[in-house]
Amino acid sequence: MSASCPRCQEVLSLERFGDAEVQMCPQCLGTLVKQMRLITLMDALTKDMRGVDFYQPIEAAETDPTPVSCPHCAKPMERFGYMETKLVYAWRCSSDWLVWADTEELGVMSVLYARTKTRRDAREAEAESEAESLNRRVHAMLRARFKSNGIGRGIPG
């Protein structure tokens, strides 16, 4: 079933970004994606975002507030703030579990996603490093205690 763009009525074409399959408007480049594939799309779009300063402020996307209808069921789509921010708004259809984003919205969404993912990865690496450091200190304490009790001969040092 071919769907039409909710902005310019062009027939949406099937496109693939990494593992994410989306429907894209060839004219305005708006994108329709299943909600469950949105993270897969964000991963694909942000895969090569190296060297981006994720601590720079992000400018809000210039969002077209004109309501859109779902290309599949024709019901009005609901406007929502991506990642609960006021930087970018997209549209979703609760009936069909679809998200529509205009091209600028999708760009800001990908930067927000990449920044969040980068910060999360850094926190996880820091937590892993702290856990390794704590583990080394605990092992050193145990070795010292065993040696002081005369039972450290069989414990690797």
mmCIF file of C-alpha atoms in Angstrom:
data_model
loop_
_atom_site.group_PDB
_atom_site.id
_atom_site.type_symbol
_atom_site.label_atom_id
_atom_site.label_comp_id
_atom_site.label_asym_id
_atom_site.label_seq_id
_atom_site.Cartn_x
_atom_site.Cartn_y
_atom_site.Cartn_z
ATOM 1 C CA MET A 1 0.000 0.000 0.000
ATOM 2 C CA SER A 2 1.514 3.302 -1.029
ATOM 3 C CA ALA A 3 0.982 6.229 1.297
ATOM 4 C CA SER A 4 1.075 9.934 0.511
ATOM 5 C CA CYS A 5 3.149 12.577 2.265
ATOM 6 C CA PRO A 6 1.061 14.407 4.875
ATOM 7 C CA ARG A 7 2.800 17.673 3.881
ATOM 8 C CA CYS A 8 2.918 17.752 0.079
ATOM 9 C CA GLN A 9 0.865 14.695 -0.946
ATOM 10 C CA GLU A 10 3.720 13.087 -2.942
ATOM 11 C CA VAL A 11 3.823 9.283 -2.865
ATOM 12 C CA LEU A 12 6.182 8.144 -0.126
ATOM 13 C CA SER A 13 9.016 5.870 -1.208
ATOM 14 C CA LEU A 14 10.474 3.019 0.779
ATOM 15 C CA GLU A 15 14.026 3.800 1.945
ATOM 16 C CA ARG A 16 16.537 2.035 4.158
ATOM 17 C CA PHE A 17 18.964 3.635 6.607
ATOM 18 C CA GLY A 18 21.096 0.884 8.087
ATOM 19 C CA ASP A 19 18.606 -1.617 9.496
ATOM 20 C CA ALA A 20 15.771 0.925 9.595
ATOM 21 C CA GLU A 21 13.158 0.838 6.890
ATOM 22 C CA VAL A 22 11.239 4.102 6.517
ATOM 23 C CA GLN A 23 8.879 5.800 4.101
ATOM 24 C CA MET A 24 10.281 9.062 2.809
ATOM 25 C CA CYS A 25 8.866 11.866 0.726
ATOM 26 C CA PRO A 26 11.031 12.409 -2.365
ATOM 27 C CA GLN A 27 10.032 16.083 -2.480
ATOM 28 C CA CYS A 28 10.130 17.470 1.084
ATOM 29 C CA LEU A 29 12.252 14.631 2.573
ATOM 30 C CA GLY A 30 9.845 14.131 5.471
ATOM 31 C CA THR A 31 10.084 10.677 7.020
ATOM 32 C CA LEU A 32 7.501 8.218 8.277
ATOM 33 C CA VAL A 33 8.814 5.486 10.561
ATOM 34 C CA LYS A 34 7.266 2.858 12.800
ATOM 35 C CA GLN A 35 7.716 3.902 16.427
ATOM 36 C CA MET A 36 9.450 0.627 17.251
ATOM 37 C CA ARG A 37 12.050 1.348 14.506
ATOM 38 C CA LEU A 38 12.770 4.942 15.582
ATOM 39 C CA ILE A 39 15.805 4.019 17.704
ATOM 40 C CA THR A 40 17.142 1.863 14.869
ATOM 41 C CA LEU A 41 16.765 4.867 12.553
ATOM 42 C CA MET A 42 18.472 7.177 15.056
ATOM 43 C CA ASP A 43 21.354 4.689 15.411
ATOM 44 C CA ALA A 44 21.773 4.613 11.628
ATOM 45 C CA LEU A 45 21.607 8.406 11.250
ATOM 46 C CA THR A 46 24.098 9.049 14.074
ATOM 47 C CA LYS A 47 26.557 6.280 13.278
ATOM 48 C CA ASP A 48 29.132 8.643 11.782
ATOM 49 C CA MET A 49 28.656 11.667 14.043
ATOM 50 C CA ARG A 50 32.264 11.895 15.181
ATOM 51 C CA GLY A 51 33.810 15.179 16.180
ATOM 52 C CA VAL A 52 30.484 16.798 16.976
ATOM 53 C CA ASP A 53 30.564 18.912 20.135
ATOM 54 C CA PHE A 54 27.604 17.499 22.002
ATOM 55 C CA TYR A 55 27.892 20.110 24.747
ATOM 56 C CA GLN A 56 27.090 22.989 22.393
ATOM 57 C CA PRO A 57 23.541 24.299 22.747
ATOM 58 C CA ILE A 58 21.147 22.925 20.169
ATOM 59 C CA GLU A 59 18.922 25.302 18.262
ATOM 60 C CA ALA A 60 15.260 24.417 18.165
ATOM 61 C CA ALA A 61 14.001 23.007 14.896
ATOM 62 C CA GLU A 62 11.740 25.252 12.869
ATOM 63 C CA THR A 63 8.691 23.041 13.092
ATOM 64 C CA ASP A 64 5.674 23.451 10.865
ATOM 65 C CA PRO A 65 2.838 23.454 13.419
ATOM 66 C CA THR A 66 0.232 22.692 10.737
ATOM 67 C CA PRO A 67 -1.499 19.491 11.869
ATOM 68 C CA VAL A 68 -0.940 16.409 9.732
ATOM 69 C CA SER A 69 -2.990 13.282 9.205
ATOM 70 C CA CYS A 70 -1.595 9.785 9.330
ATOM 71 C CA PRO A 71 -0.760 8.596 5.805
ATOM 72 C CA HIS A 72 -2.102 5.127 6.701
ATOM 73 C CA CYS A 73 -5.336 5.676 8.633
ATOM 74 C CA ALA A 74 -6.028 9.372 7.821
ATOM 75 C CA LYS A 75 -6.599 10.187 11.522
ATOM 76 C CA PRO A 76 -5.030 13.400 12.861
ATOM 77 C CA MET A 77 -1.544 12.794 14.231
ATOM 78 C CA GLU A 78 -0.568 14.024 17.696
ATOM 79 C CA ARG A 79 2.282 16.523 18.087
ATOM 80 C CA PHE A 80 4.883 15.561 20.699
ATOM 81 C CA GLY A 81 8.181 16.907 21.994
ATOM 82 C CA TYR A 82 10.940 14.465 21.093
ATOM 83 C CA MET A 83 12.803 13.343 24.251
ATOM 84 C CA GLU A 84 10.325 15.573 26.089
ATOM 85 C CA THR A 85 12.195 18.679 24.994
ATOM 86 C CA LYS A 86 10.944 21.879 23.459
ATOM 87 C CA LEU A 87 13.710 21.728 20.849
ATOM 88 C CA VAL A 88 11.907 19.558 18.358
ATOM 89 C CA TYR A 89 8.356 18.432 17.817
ATOM 90 C CA ALA A 90 7.309 15.547 15.622
ATOM 91 C CA TRP A 91 3.993 13.837 14.957
ATOM 92 C CA ARG A 92 2.759 10.403 15.971
ATOM 93 C CA CYS A 93 -0.217 8.218 15.189
ATOM 94 C CA SER A 94 -1.232 6.184 18.221
ATOM 95 C CA SER A 95 -3.456 3.937 16.120
ATOM 96 C CA ASP A 96 -0.759 2.825 13.678
ATOM 97 C CA TRP A 97 2.305 3.407 15.911
ATOM 98 C CA LEU A 98 3.921 5.707 13.361
ATOM 99 C CA VAL A 99 6.068 8.830 13.684
ATOM 100 C CA TRP A 100 6.269 11.587 11.076
ATOM 101 C CA ALA A 101 9.185 14.021 11.126
ATOM 102 C CA ASP A 102 9.946 16.780 8.659
ATOM 103 C CA THR A 103 13.565 16.875 7.506
ATOM 104 C CA GLU A 104 14.759 19.576 9.950
ATOM 105 C CA GLU A 105 12.944 17.864 12.818
ATOM 106 C CA LEU A 106 14.680 14.586 11.980
ATOM 107 C CA GLY A 107 18.051 16.356 11.950
ATOM 108 C CA VAL A 108 17.590 17.859 15.412
ATOM 109 C CA MET A 109 16.183 14.544 16.698
ATOM 110 C CA SER A 110 19.334 12.756 15.535
ATOM 111 C CA VAL A 111 21.629 15.305 17.228
ATOM 112 C CA LEU A 112 19.653 15.002 20.488
ATOM 113 C CA TYR A 113 19.812 11.216 20.272
ATOM 114 C CA ALA A 114 23.562 11.194 19.507
ATOM 115 C CA ARG A 115 24.307 13.605 22.348
ATOM 116 C CA THR A 116 22.278 11.558 24.816
ATOM 117 C CA LYS A 117 23.868 8.312 23.664
ATOM 118 C CA THR A 118 27.389 9.773 23.862
ATOM 119 C CA ARG A 119 26.807 11.045 27.393
ATOM 120 C CA ARG A 120 25.286 7.718 28.452
ATOM 121 C CA ASP A 121 28.227 5.778 26.991
ATOM 122 C CA ALA A 122 30.673 8.077 28.822
ATOM 123 C CA ARG A 123 28.832 7.557 32.137
ATOM 124 C CA GLU A 124 28.837 3.776 31.617
ATOM 125 C CA ALA A 125 32.580 3.780 30.838
ATOM 126 C CA GLU A 126 33.244 5.888 33.939
ATOM 127 C CA ALA A 127 31.144 3.557 36.113
ATOM 128 C CA GLU A 128 32.982 0.524 34.702
ATOM 129 C CA SER A 129 36.342 2.167 35.413
ATOM 130 C CA GLU A 130 35.275 2.996 38.982
ATOM 131 C CA ALA A 131 34.103 -0.601 39.512
ATOM 132 C CA GLU A 132 37.452 -1.950 38.265
ATOM 133 C CA SER A 133 39.335 0.439 40.552
ATOM 134 C CA LEU A 134 37.209 -0.579 43.542
ATOM 135 C CA ASN A 135 37.738 -4.239 42.690
ATOM 136 C CA ARG A 136 41.539 -3.734 42.632
ATOM 137 C CA ARG A 137 41.451 -1.951 46.013
ATOM 138 C CA VAL A 138 39.334 -4.711 47.582
ATOM 139 C CA HIS A 139 41.701 -7.404 46.252
ATOM 140 C CA ALA A 140 44.706 -5.467 47.592
ATOM 141 C CA MET A 141 43.050 -5.169 51.029
ATOM 142 C CA LEU A 142 42.224 -8.879 51.085
ATOM 143 C CA ARG A 143 45.766 -9.855 50.055
ATOM 144 C CA ALA A 144 47.193 -7.620 52.794
ATOM 145 C CA ARG A 145 44.826 -9.072 55.407
ATOM 146 C CA PHE A 146 45.566 -12.675 54.386
ATOM 147 C CA LYS A 147 49.319 -12.029 54.420
ATOM 148 C CA SER A 148 49.137 -10.426 57.875
ATOM 149 C CA ASN A 149 47.311 -13.548 59.127
ATOM 150 C CA GLY A 150 49.967 -15.796 57.586
ATOM 151 C CA ILE A 151 47.653 -17.357 55.003
ATOM 152 C CA GLY A 152 48.739 -15.433 51.909
ATOM 153 C CA ARG A 153 51.086 -18.005 50.409
ATOM 154 C CA GLY A 154 48.559 -19.493 48.000
ATOM 155 C CA ILE A 155 46.919 -16.227 46.906
ATOM 156 C CA PRO A 156 48.143 -14.819 43.604
ATOM 157 C CA GLY A 157 49.550 -11.364 44.026
#
